[in-house]
C-alpha positions in Angstrom: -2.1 7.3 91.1 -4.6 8.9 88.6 -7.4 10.3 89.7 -6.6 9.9 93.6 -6.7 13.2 95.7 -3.4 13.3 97.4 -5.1 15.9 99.7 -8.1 14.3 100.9 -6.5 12.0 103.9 -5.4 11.5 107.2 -2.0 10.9 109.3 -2.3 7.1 110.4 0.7 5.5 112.9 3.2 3.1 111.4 5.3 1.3 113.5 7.5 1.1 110.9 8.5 4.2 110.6 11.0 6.6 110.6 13.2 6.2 107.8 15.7 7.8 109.7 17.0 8.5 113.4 18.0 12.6 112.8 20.8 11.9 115.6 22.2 8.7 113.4 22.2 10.5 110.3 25.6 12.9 109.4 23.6 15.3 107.2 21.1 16.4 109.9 22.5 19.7 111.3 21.9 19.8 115.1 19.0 23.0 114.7 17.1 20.9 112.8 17.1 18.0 114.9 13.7 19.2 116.8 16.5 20.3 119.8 16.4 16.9 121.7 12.7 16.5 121.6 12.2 13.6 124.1 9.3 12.2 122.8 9.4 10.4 119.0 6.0 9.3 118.7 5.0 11.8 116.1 8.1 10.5 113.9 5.7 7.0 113.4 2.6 8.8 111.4 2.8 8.8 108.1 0.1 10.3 105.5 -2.5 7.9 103.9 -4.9 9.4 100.8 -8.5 8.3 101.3 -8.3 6.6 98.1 -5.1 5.2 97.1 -1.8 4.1 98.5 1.0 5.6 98.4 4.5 3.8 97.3 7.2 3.3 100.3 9.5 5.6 99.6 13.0 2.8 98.8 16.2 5.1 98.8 18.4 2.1 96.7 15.4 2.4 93.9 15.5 6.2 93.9 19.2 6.4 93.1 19.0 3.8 90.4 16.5 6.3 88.3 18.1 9.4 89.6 21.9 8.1 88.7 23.8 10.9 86.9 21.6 13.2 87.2 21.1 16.1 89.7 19.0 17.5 92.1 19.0 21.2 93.6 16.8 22.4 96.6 16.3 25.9 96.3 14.4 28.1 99.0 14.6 28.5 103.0 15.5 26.7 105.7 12.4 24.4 105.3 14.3 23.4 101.6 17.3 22.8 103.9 15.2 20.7 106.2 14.0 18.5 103.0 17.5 17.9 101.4 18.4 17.2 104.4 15.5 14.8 104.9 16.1 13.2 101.7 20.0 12.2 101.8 19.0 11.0 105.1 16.1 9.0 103.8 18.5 7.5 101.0 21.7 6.9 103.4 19.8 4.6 105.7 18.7 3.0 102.5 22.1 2.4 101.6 24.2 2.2 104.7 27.4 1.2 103.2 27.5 2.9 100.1 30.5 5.4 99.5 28.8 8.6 100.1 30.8 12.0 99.5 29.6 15.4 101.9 30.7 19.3 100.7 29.5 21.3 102.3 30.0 25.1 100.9 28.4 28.0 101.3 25.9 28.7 99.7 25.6 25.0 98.3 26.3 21.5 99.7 26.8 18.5 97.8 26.1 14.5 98.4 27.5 12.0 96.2 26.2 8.6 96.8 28.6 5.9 95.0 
């Protein structure tokens, strides 16, 4: 990805996309789940540099080089909304995995197993 402008691009539809259903996933709280939005077109764009490709984001891959090791969001609610987005993004990449939810405040947890 050297020497490619991650900025310079546009938002292009992909059928195969999203990740994620926000209603099927348990880590989405309800605020954030654009309150019932009816249309779900605008979950199929995803961003494409002018000059390079981006990898496909693959949840089970992402937990192999991220295994004992931890990751903090720190911020607003629009950090909330990209945890969130993440474990989300990972769960439906590993459906059946063993997954372990606290949530305390001021910090939740997700274990995937």
């Amino acid at each position: 990805m050297k020497g490619c402008n991650l900025f310079q691009g546009k938002w292009v539809f992909d059928p195969s996309y999203p990740f994620y259903l926000p209603s099927k996933c348990p880590f989405v709280d309800p605020e954030f789940d654009c309150h019932g939005r009816p249309d779900k077109q605008y979950l199929k764009y995803a961003w494409k540099p002018d000059a390079c490709s981006l990898p496909r984001f693959n949840g089970a891959s992402f937990l192999g080089k991220w295994r004992g090791k931890k990751i903090m969001f720190v911020g607003d609610s629009l950090s909330l909304n990209m945890w969130e987005s993440l474990v989300c993004m990972i769960h439906a990449s590993v459906p059946n995995s063993k997954t372990t939810y606290v949530r305390r405040d001021p910090l939740s947890f997700v274990y995937f197993e």
